[in-house]
Amino acid sequence: MSVLFTSISPNFSALVAFRVLQGIGLGINPIAYTILRERLPREQLPMAQGIIASTFAIGGAVALPIGAFIAQYYDWQTVYWTALPLLIAAILVAYRVLPDSRGNMSKEPIDLLGLASLSLSFLIIGLALTYAHQIG
């Protein structure tokens, strides 16, 4: 819904508020990894996690230039209006194709070393991208 509200934002403050809601919605990402961990055998887990991670990466790499193109030749609201049909289609496909995520939960221990390594790598990459222009 925040995509719809963003597309009809009457001013910049409303736009920022609805974009914040979209960012909060991205909190679903860790939940997806948790569901995978609970539902899949250990052998299939790396491939499934790679697929989810690549969809976020590819989505960002593709969506940003397309959104910039649309905003340059039309207006910024059109970017969100064009995203709505894709969002609705993705929800419908996910609802019909993906299995229910309840039941059959595995009892594997959490990989704390892997979690710490992943967190540290994101922190390092984030800091490098943030301060690269100052450090050189």
PDB file of C-alpha atoms in Angstrom:
ATOM      1  CA  MET A   1       0.000   0.000   0.000  1.00  0.00           C
ATOM      2  CA  SER A   2       2.876   2.374   0.642  1.00  0.00           C
ATOM      3  CA  VAL A   3       3.767   2.259  -3.070  1.00  0.00           C
ATOM      4  CA  LEU A   4       0.262   3.484  -3.898  1.00  0.00           C
ATOM      5  CA  PHE A   5       0.402   6.187  -1.236  1.00  0.00           C
ATOM      6  CA  THR A   6       3.863   7.250  -2.405  1.00  0.00           C
ATOM      7  CA  SER A   7       2.565   7.683  -5.948  1.00  0.00           C
ATOM      8  CA  ILE A   8      -0.119  10.109  -4.787  1.00  0.00           C
ATOM      9  CA  SER A   9       1.984  12.010  -2.246  1.00  0.00           C
ATOM     10  CA  PRO A  10       0.805  15.623  -2.187  1.00  0.00           C
ATOM     11  CA  ASN A  11       4.127  17.011  -0.913  1.00  0.00           C
ATOM     12  CA  PHE A  12       7.704  16.104  -0.081  1.00  0.00           C
ATOM     13  CA  SER A  13       7.003  15.377   3.594  1.00  0.00           C
ATOM     14  CA  ALA A  14       4.327  12.832   2.682  1.00  0.00           C
ATOM     15  CA  LEU A  15       6.662  11.308   0.102  1.00  0.00           C
ATOM     16  CA  VAL A  16       9.382  10.835   2.722  1.00  0.00           C
ATOM     17  CA  ALA A  17       6.892   9.368   5.210  1.00  0.00           C
ATOM     18  CA  PHE A  18       5.615   6.817   2.694  1.00  0.00           C
ATOM     19  CA  ARG A  19       9.153   5.926   1.639  1.00  0.00           C
ATOM     20  CA  VAL A  20       9.934   5.282   5.311  1.00  0.00           C
ATOM     21  CA  LEU A  21       6.998   2.853   5.376  1.00  0.00           C
ATOM     22  CA  GLN A  22       8.440   1.126   2.316  1.00  0.00           C
ATOM     23  CA  GLY A  23      11.772   0.811   4.107  1.00  0.00           C
ATOM     24  CA  ILE A  24      10.088  -0.700   7.139  1.00  0.00           C
ATOM     25  CA  GLY A  25       8.414  -3.160   4.776  1.00  0.00           C
ATOM     26  CA  LEU A  26      11.849  -4.358   3.711  1.00  0.00           C
ATOM     27  CA  GLY A  27      12.071  -5.881   7.166  1.00  0.00           C
ATOM     28  CA  ILE A  28      10.483  -8.921   5.504  1.00  0.00           C
ATOM     29  CA  ASN A  29      13.905  -9.816   4.089  1.00  0.00           C
ATOM     30  CA  PRO A  30      15.267 -11.444   7.282  1.00  0.00           C
ATOM     31  CA  ILE A  31      11.943 -13.231   7.729  1.00  0.00           C
ATOM     32  CA  ALA A  32      12.376 -14.815   4.293  1.00  0.00           C
ATOM     33  CA  TYR A  33      15.757 -16.198   5.310  1.00  0.00           C
ATOM     34  CA  THR A  34      14.292 -17.501   8.554  1.00  0.00           C
ATOM     35  CA  ILE A  35      11.490 -19.295   6.730  1.00  0.00           C
ATOM     36  CA  LEU A  36      14.007 -20.841   4.342  1.00  0.00           C
ATOM     37  CA  ARG A  37      16.126 -22.042   7.239  1.00  0.00           C
ATOM     38  CA  GLU A  38      13.121 -23.617   8.909  1.00  0.00           C
ATOM     39  CA  ARG A  39      11.655 -25.246   5.808  1.00  0.00           C
ATOM     40  CA  LEU A  40      14.559 -26.460   3.696  1.00  0.00           C
ATOM     41  CA  PRO A  41      17.111 -29.197   4.227  1.00  0.00           C
ATOM     42  CA  ARG A  42      20.640 -27.993   4.942  1.00  0.00           C
ATOM     43  CA  GLU A  43      21.851 -28.987   1.439  1.00  0.00           C
ATOM     44  CA  GLN A  44      19.296 -26.754  -0.331  1.00  0.00           C
ATOM     45  CA  LEU A  45      19.652 -23.748   1.970  1.00  0.00           C
ATOM     46  CA  PRO A  46      22.660 -21.995   0.326  1.00  0.00           C
ATOM     47  CA  MET A  47      21.049 -22.082  -3.132  1.00  0.00           C
ATOM     48  CA  ALA A  48      17.733 -20.756  -1.819  1.00  0.00           C
ATOM     49  CA  GLN A  49      19.453 -17.981   0.139  1.00  0.00           C
ATOM     50  CA  GLY A  50      21.456 -17.081  -2.956  1.00  0.00           C
ATOM     51  CA  ILE A  51      18.274 -16.802  -5.001  1.00  0.00           C
ATOM     52  CA  ILE A  52      16.677 -14.443  -2.493  1.00  0.00           C
ATOM     53  CA  ALA A  53      19.832 -12.326  -2.189  1.00  0.00           C
ATOM     54  CA  SER A  54      20.201 -12.115  -5.967  1.00  0.00           C
ATOM     55  CA  THR A  55      16.594 -11.002  -6.419  1.00  0.00           C
ATOM     56  CA  PHE A  56      17.243  -8.031  -4.144  1.00  0.00           C
ATOM     57  CA  ALA A  57      20.523  -7.219  -5.899  1.00  0.00           C
ATOM     58  CA  ILE A  58      19.180  -7.642  -9.419  1.00  0.00           C
ATOM     59  CA  GLY A  59      15.985  -5.815  -8.523  1.00  0.00           C
ATOM     60  CA  GLY A  60      17.963  -2.830  -7.308  1.00  0.00           C
ATOM     61  CA  ALA A  61      20.329  -2.886 -10.281  1.00  0.00           C
ATOM     62  CA  VAL A  62      17.444  -3.020 -12.763  1.00  0.00           C
ATOM     63  CA  ALA A  63      14.848  -0.895 -10.984  1.00  0.00           C
ATOM     64  CA  LEU A  64      17.029   2.135 -10.286  1.00  0.00           C
ATOM     65  CA  PRO A  65      17.978   2.890 -13.922  1.00  0.00           C
ATOM     66  CA  ILE A  66      14.451   2.155 -15.139  1.00  0.00           C
ATOM     67  CA  GLY A  67      12.988   4.369 -12.424  1.00  0.00           C
ATOM     68  CA  ALA A  68      15.439   7.150 -13.272  1.00  0.00           C
ATOM     69  CA  PHE A  69      14.531   6.895 -16.959  1.00  0.00           C
ATOM     70  CA  ILE A  70      10.806   7.089 -16.225  1.00  0.00           C
ATOM     71  CA  ALA A  71      11.271  10.003 -13.819  1.00  0.00           C
ATOM     72  CA  GLN A  72      13.431  11.885 -16.326  1.00  0.00           C
ATOM     73  CA  TYR A  73      10.932  11.673 -19.185  1.00  0.00           C
ATOM     74  CA  TYR A  74       7.660  11.648 -17.236  1.00  0.00           C
ATOM     75  CA  ASP A  75       7.466  12.425 -13.521  1.00  0.00           C
ATOM     76  CA  TRP A  76       8.403  10.756 -10.265  1.00  0.00           C
ATOM     77  CA  GLN A  77       4.809   9.634  -9.546  1.00  0.00           C
ATOM     78  CA  THR A  78       4.831   7.593 -12.756  1.00  0.00           C
ATOM     79  CA  VAL A  79       7.697   5.528 -11.374  1.00  0.00           C
ATOM     80  CA  TYR A  80       5.442   4.296  -8.580  1.00  0.00           C
ATOM     81  CA  TRP A  81       2.393   3.874 -10.824  1.00  0.00           C
ATOM     82  CA  THR A  82       4.391   1.588 -13.118  1.00  0.00           C
ATOM     83  CA  ALA A  83       5.567  -0.441 -10.114  1.00  0.00           C
ATOM     84  CA  LEU A  84       2.033  -1.122  -8.869  1.00  0.00           C
ATOM     85  CA  PRO A  85       1.023  -3.694 -11.528  1.00  0.00           C
ATOM     86  CA  LEU A  86       4.326  -5.537 -11.046  1.00  0.00           C
ATOM     87  CA  LEU A  87       3.819  -5.562  -7.293  1.00  0.00           C
ATOM     88  CA  ILE A  88       0.273  -6.898  -7.613  1.00  0.00           C
ATOM     89  CA  ALA A  89       1.404  -9.592 -10.054  1.00  0.00           C
ATOM     90  CA  ALA A  90       4.239 -10.643  -7.712  1.00  0.00           C
ATOM     91  CA  ILE A  91       1.841 -10.917  -4.771  1.00  0.00           C
ATOM     92  CA  LEU A  92      -0.582 -13.040  -6.779  1.00  0.00           C
ATOM     93  CA  VAL A  93       2.158 -15.350  -8.063  1.00  0.00           C
ATOM     94  CA  ALA A  94       3.651 -15.722  -4.574  1.00  0.00           C
ATOM     95  CA  TYR A  95       0.237 -16.515  -3.100  1.00  0.00           C
ATOM     96  CA  ARG A  96      -0.454 -19.198  -5.707  1.00  0.00           C
ATOM     97  CA  VAL A  97       3.002 -20.755  -6.036  1.00  0.00           C
ATOM     98  CA  LEU A  98       4.693 -20.604  -2.630  1.00  0.00           C
ATOM     99  CA  PRO A  99       3.771 -23.208  -0.028  1.00  0.00           C
ATOM    100  CA  ASP A 100       2.425 -22.367   3.393  1.00  0.00           C
ATOM    101  CA  SER A 101       5.337 -21.579   5.703  1.00  0.00           C
ATOM    102  CA  ARG A 102       3.877 -23.217   8.825  1.00  0.00           C
ATOM    103  CA  GLY A 103       4.931 -26.652  10.022  1.00  0.00           C
ATOM    104  CA  ASN A 104       7.951 -28.877   9.307  1.00  0.00           C
ATOM    105  CA  MET A 105      10.343 -26.563  11.090  1.00  0.00           C
ATOM    106  CA  SER A 106      13.933 -27.711  11.425  1.00  0.00           C
ATOM    107  CA  LYS A 107      15.728 -27.461  14.730  1.00  0.00           C
ATOM    108  CA  GLU A 108      19.172 -26.545  13.380  1.00  0.00           C
ATOM    109  CA  PRO A 109      21.287 -24.321  15.619  1.00  0.00           C
ATOM    110  CA  ILE A 110      21.907 -20.744  14.538  1.00  0.00           C
ATOM    111  CA  ASP A 111      25.277 -20.203  12.845  1.00  0.00           C
ATOM    112  CA  LEU A 112      26.530 -17.407  15.085  1.00  0.00           C
ATOM    113  CA  LEU A 113      29.919 -17.169  13.378  1.00  0.00           C
ATOM    114  CA  GLY A 114      28.246 -16.883   9.980  1.00  0.00           C
ATOM    115  CA  LEU A 115      25.813 -14.288  11.334  1.00  0.00           C
ATOM    116  CA  ALA A 116      28.656 -12.224  12.796  1.00  0.00           C
ATOM    117  CA  SER A 117      30.690 -12.511   9.570  1.00  0.00           C
ATOM    118  CA  LEU A 118      27.750 -11.443   7.422  1.00  0.00           C
ATOM    119  CA  SER A 119      26.957  -8.507   9.706  1.00  0.00           C
ATOM    120  CA  LEU A 120      30.579  -7.393   9.760  1.00  0.00           C
ATOM    121  CA  SER A 121      30.873  -7.630   5.980  1.00  0.00           C
ATOM    122  CA  PHE A 122      27.741  -5.496   5.502  1.00  0.00           C
ATOM    123  CA  LEU A 123      29.121  -2.963   7.962  1.00  0.00           C
ATOM    124  CA  ILE A 124      32.482  -2.787   6.191  1.00  0.00           C
ATOM    125  CA  ILE A 125      30.912  -2.475   2.740  1.00  0.00           C
ATOM    126  CA  GLY A 126      28.481   0.168   3.999  1.00  0.00           C
ATOM    127  CA  LEU A 127      31.238   2.205   5.592  1.00  0.00           C
ATOM    128  CA  ALA A 128      33.426   1.884   2.505  1.00  0.00           C
ATOM    129  CA  LEU A 129      30.640   3.113   0.233  1.00  0.00           C
ATOM    130  CA  THR A 130      29.728   5.918   2.634  1.00  0.00           C
ATOM    131  CA  TYR A 131      33.233   7.288   3.114  1.00  0.00           C
ATOM    132  CA  ALA A 132      34.900   6.389  -0.200  1.00  0.00           C
ATOM    133  CA  HIS A 133      34.540   9.917  -1.553  1.00  0.00           C
ATOM    134  CA  GLN A 134      36.319  11.366   1.495  1.00  0.00           C
ATOM    135  CA  ILE A 135      39.077   8.784   1.830  1.00  0.00           C
ATOM    136  CA  GLY A 136      39.736   8.242  -1.856  1.00  0.00           C
TER     137      GLY A 136
END
